[in-house]
Coordinates of C-alpha atoms in Angstrom, one line a residue:
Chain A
X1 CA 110.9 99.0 38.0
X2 CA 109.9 95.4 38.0
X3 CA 108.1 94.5 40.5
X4 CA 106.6 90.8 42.0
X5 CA 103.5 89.4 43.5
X6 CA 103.3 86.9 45.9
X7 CA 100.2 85.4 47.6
X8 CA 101.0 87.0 51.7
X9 CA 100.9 83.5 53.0
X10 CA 100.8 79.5 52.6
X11 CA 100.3 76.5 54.8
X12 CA 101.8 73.0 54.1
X13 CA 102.0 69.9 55.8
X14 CA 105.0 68.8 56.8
X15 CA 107.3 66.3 54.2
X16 CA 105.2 67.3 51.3
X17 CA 106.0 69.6 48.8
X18 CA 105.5 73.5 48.9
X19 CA 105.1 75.4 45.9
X20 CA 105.4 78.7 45.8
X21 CA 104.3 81.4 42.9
X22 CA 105.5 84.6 42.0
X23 CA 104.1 86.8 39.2
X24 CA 106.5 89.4 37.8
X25 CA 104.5 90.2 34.4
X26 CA 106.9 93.3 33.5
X27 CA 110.4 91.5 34.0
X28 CA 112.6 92.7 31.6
X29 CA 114.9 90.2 29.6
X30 CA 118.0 90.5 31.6
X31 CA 116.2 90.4 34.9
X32 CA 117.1 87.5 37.3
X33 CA 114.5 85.7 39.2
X34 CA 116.3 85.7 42.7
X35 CA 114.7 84.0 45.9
X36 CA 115.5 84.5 49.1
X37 CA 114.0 83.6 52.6
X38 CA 114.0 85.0 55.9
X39 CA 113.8 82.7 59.3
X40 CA 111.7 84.7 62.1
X41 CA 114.4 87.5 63.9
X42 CA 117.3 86.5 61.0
X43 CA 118.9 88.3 57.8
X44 CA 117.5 86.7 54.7
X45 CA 119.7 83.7 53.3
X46 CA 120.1 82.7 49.5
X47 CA 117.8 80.0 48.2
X48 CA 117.9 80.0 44.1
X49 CA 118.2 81.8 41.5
X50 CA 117.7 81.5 37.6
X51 CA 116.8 83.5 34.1
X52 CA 115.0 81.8 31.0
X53 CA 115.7 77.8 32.4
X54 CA 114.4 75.8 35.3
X55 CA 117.2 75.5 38.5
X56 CA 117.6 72.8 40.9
X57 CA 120.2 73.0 43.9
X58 CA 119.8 71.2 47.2
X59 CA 117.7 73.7 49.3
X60 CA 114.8 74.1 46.5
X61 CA 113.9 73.8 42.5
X62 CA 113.2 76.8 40.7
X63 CA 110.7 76.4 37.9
X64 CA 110.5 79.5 35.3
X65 CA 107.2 79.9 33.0
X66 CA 108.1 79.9 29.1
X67 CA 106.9 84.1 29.0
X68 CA 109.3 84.5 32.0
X69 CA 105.9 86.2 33.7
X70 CA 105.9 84.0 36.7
X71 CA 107.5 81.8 38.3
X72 CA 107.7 78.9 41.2
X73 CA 109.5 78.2 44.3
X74 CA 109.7 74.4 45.0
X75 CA 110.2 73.1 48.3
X76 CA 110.2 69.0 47.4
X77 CA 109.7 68.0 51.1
X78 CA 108.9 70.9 53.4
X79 CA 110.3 70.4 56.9
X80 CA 109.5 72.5 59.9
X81 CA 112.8 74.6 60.1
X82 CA 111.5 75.5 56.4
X83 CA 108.8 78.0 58.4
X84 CA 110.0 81.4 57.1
X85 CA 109.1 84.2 54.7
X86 CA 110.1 84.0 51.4
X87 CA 110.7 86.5 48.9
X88 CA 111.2 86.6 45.0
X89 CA 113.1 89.6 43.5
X90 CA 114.0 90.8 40.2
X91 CA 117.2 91.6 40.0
X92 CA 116.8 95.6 40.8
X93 CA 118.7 98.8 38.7
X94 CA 122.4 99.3 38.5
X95 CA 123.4 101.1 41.8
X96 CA 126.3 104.0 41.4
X97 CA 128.9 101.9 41.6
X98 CA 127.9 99.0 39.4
X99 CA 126.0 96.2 41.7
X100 CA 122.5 95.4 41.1
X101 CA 120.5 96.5 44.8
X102 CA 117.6 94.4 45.6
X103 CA 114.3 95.8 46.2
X104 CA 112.4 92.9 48.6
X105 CA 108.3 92.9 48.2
X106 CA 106.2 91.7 50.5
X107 CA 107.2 88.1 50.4
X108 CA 104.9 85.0 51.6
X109 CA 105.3 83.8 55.1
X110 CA 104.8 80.0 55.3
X111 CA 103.7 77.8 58.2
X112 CA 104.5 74.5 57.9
X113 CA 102.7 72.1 60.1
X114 CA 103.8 69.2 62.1
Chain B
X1 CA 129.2 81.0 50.8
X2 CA 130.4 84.1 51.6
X3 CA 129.7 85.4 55.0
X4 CA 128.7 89.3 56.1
X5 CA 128.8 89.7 60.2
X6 CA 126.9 92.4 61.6
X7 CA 127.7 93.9 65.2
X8 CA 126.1 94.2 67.4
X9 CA 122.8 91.6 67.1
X10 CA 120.9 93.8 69.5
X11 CA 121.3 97.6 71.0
X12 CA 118.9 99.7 73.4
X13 CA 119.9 103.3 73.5
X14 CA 118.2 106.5 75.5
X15 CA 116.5 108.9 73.0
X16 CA 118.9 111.6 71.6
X17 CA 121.8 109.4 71.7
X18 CA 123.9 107.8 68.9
X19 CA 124.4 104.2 67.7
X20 CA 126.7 102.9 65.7
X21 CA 126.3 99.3 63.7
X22 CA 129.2 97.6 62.1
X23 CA 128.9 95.1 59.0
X24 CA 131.7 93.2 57.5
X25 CA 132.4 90.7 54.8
X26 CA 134.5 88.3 56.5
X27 CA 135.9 86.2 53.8
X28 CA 135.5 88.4 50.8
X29 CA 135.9 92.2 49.3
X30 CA 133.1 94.4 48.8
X31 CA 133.2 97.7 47.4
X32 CA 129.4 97.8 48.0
X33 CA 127.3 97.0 50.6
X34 CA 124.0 97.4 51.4
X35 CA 121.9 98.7 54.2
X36 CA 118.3 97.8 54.8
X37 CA 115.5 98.7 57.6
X38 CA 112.9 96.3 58.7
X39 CA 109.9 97.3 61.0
X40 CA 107.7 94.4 62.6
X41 CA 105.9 92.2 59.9
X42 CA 107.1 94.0 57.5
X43 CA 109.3 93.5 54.7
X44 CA 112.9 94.8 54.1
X45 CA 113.2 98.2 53.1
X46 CA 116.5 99.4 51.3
X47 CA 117.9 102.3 53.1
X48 CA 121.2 103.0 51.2
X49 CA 124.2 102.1 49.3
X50 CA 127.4 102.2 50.6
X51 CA 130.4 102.7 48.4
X52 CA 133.9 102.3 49.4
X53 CA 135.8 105.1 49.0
X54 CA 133.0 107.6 48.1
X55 CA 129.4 109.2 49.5
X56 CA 127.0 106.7 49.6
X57 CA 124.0 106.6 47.8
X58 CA 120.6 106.9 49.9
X59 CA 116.7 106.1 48.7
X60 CA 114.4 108.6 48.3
X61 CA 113.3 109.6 51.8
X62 CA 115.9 108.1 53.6
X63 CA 117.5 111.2 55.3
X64 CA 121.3 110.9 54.9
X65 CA 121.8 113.4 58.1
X66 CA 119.7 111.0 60.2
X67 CA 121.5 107.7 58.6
X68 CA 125.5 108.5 58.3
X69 CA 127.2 105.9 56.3
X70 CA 131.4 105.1 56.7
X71 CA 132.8 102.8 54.4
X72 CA 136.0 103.4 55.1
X73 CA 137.5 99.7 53.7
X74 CA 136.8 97.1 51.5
X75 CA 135.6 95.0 54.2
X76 CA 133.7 97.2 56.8
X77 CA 130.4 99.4 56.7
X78 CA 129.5 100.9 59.3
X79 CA 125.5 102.5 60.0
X80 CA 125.2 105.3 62.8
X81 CA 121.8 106.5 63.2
X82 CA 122.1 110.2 64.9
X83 CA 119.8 111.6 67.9
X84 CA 117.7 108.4 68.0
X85 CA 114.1 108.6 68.9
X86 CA 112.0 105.5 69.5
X87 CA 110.4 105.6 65.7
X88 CA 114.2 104.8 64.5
X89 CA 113.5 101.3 66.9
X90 CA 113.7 99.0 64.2
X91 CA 115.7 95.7 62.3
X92 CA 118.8 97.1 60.6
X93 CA 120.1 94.6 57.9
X94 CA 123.5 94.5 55.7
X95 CA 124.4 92.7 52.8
X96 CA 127.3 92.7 50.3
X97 CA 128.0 90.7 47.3
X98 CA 131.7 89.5 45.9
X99 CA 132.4 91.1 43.0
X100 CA 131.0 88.8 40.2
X101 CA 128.7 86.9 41.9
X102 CA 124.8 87.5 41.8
X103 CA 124.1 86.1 45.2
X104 CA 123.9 89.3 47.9
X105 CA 125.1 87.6 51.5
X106 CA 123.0 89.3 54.4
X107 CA 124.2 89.8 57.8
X108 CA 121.9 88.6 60.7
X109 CA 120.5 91.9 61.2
X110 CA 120.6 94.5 64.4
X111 CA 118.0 94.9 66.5
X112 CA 117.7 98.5 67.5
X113 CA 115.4 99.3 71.0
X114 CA 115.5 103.3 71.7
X115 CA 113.3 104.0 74.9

């Protein structure tokens, strides 16, 4: 199984940017870099996803090394409500019935300070 | 997006009883959903699959007779955890996915208390 690595926590100030790495050195080719985060006592919510090209939507830019090995969340102007953990996942195994099931790591929690 | 509700957000039960947690895609069919356990500063830990129409599918360790899954339609899942004990006091989460799309939708999550 591929698995990810992600440093267990960051700090940023707030309105500046936030980048966040994930290394995932035995992604397969098909895996997609999903990430997600998780607001304190909340389900986890969609932020980006991509494959082989960098992403851009309006929560975050997603920026994918060349090997696929790693890859980085970017927060362009962190806010407070931005305080949350945030996880990367590789697109898990094929359940029974045909839907890729997630398996979360251990995500990094960031503080964002006023 | 797509929107899974879970109910209910927050349940305290006596030890031996049973609770039941519901969690439904709202504006969408899912023929799989998802059921994940979270305990206190830890991350999310996939429980189970839940198939429509069919047994679901549980991870290793999980025990299926502890953790009964019903998905008895397209838009409803439903978790009971049997004879709880206060080690099952934990943050239950759902998700489901529309067929086609990558994106899983999570519910907000149920916090179990048993005393």
């Amino acid at each position: 199984d591929a698995k990810t690595t992600q440093p267990n926590s960051m700090e940023s100030n707030e309105e500046e940017p936030v980048h966040l790495p994930c290394n995932h050195s035995t992604i397969s080719g098909t895996d997609y870099i999903h990430w997600y985060r998780q607001l304190p006592s909340q389900g986890p919510e969609y932020v980006i996803h991509g494959l082989t090209s960098n992403v851009n939507n309006r929560m975050a830019s997603l920026a994918i090394a060349e090997d696929r090995k790693s890859s980085t969340l970017i927060l362009h102007r962190a806010t407070l409500r931005d305080a949350a953990v945030y996880y990367c996942i590789l697109r898990d195994v094929w359940s029974t019935s045909g839907t890729y099931k997630y398996i979360f790591g251990t995500g990094t929690r960031l503080k964002v300070l006023a | 997006g797509a929107v899974v509700s879970q109910h209910p957000s927050w349940v305290i039960c006596k030890s031996g009883t049973s609770v039941k947690i519901e969690c439904r895609s709202l504006d969408f069919q899912a023929t799989t959903m998802f059921w994940y356990r979270q305990f206190p500063k830890q991350s999310l830990m996939l429980m189970a699959t839940s198939n429509e129409g069919s047994k679901a599918t549980y991870e290793q360790g999980v025990e299926k007779d502890k953790f009964l899954i019903n998905h008895a339609s397209l838009t409803l899942s439903t978790l009971t955890v049997t004879s709880a004990h206060p080690e099952d006091s934990s943050f239950y989460i759902c998700s489901a996915s529309p067929t086609g799309e990558r994106i899983q939708y999570f519910g907000a999550g149920t916090r179990l208390s048993v005393l």
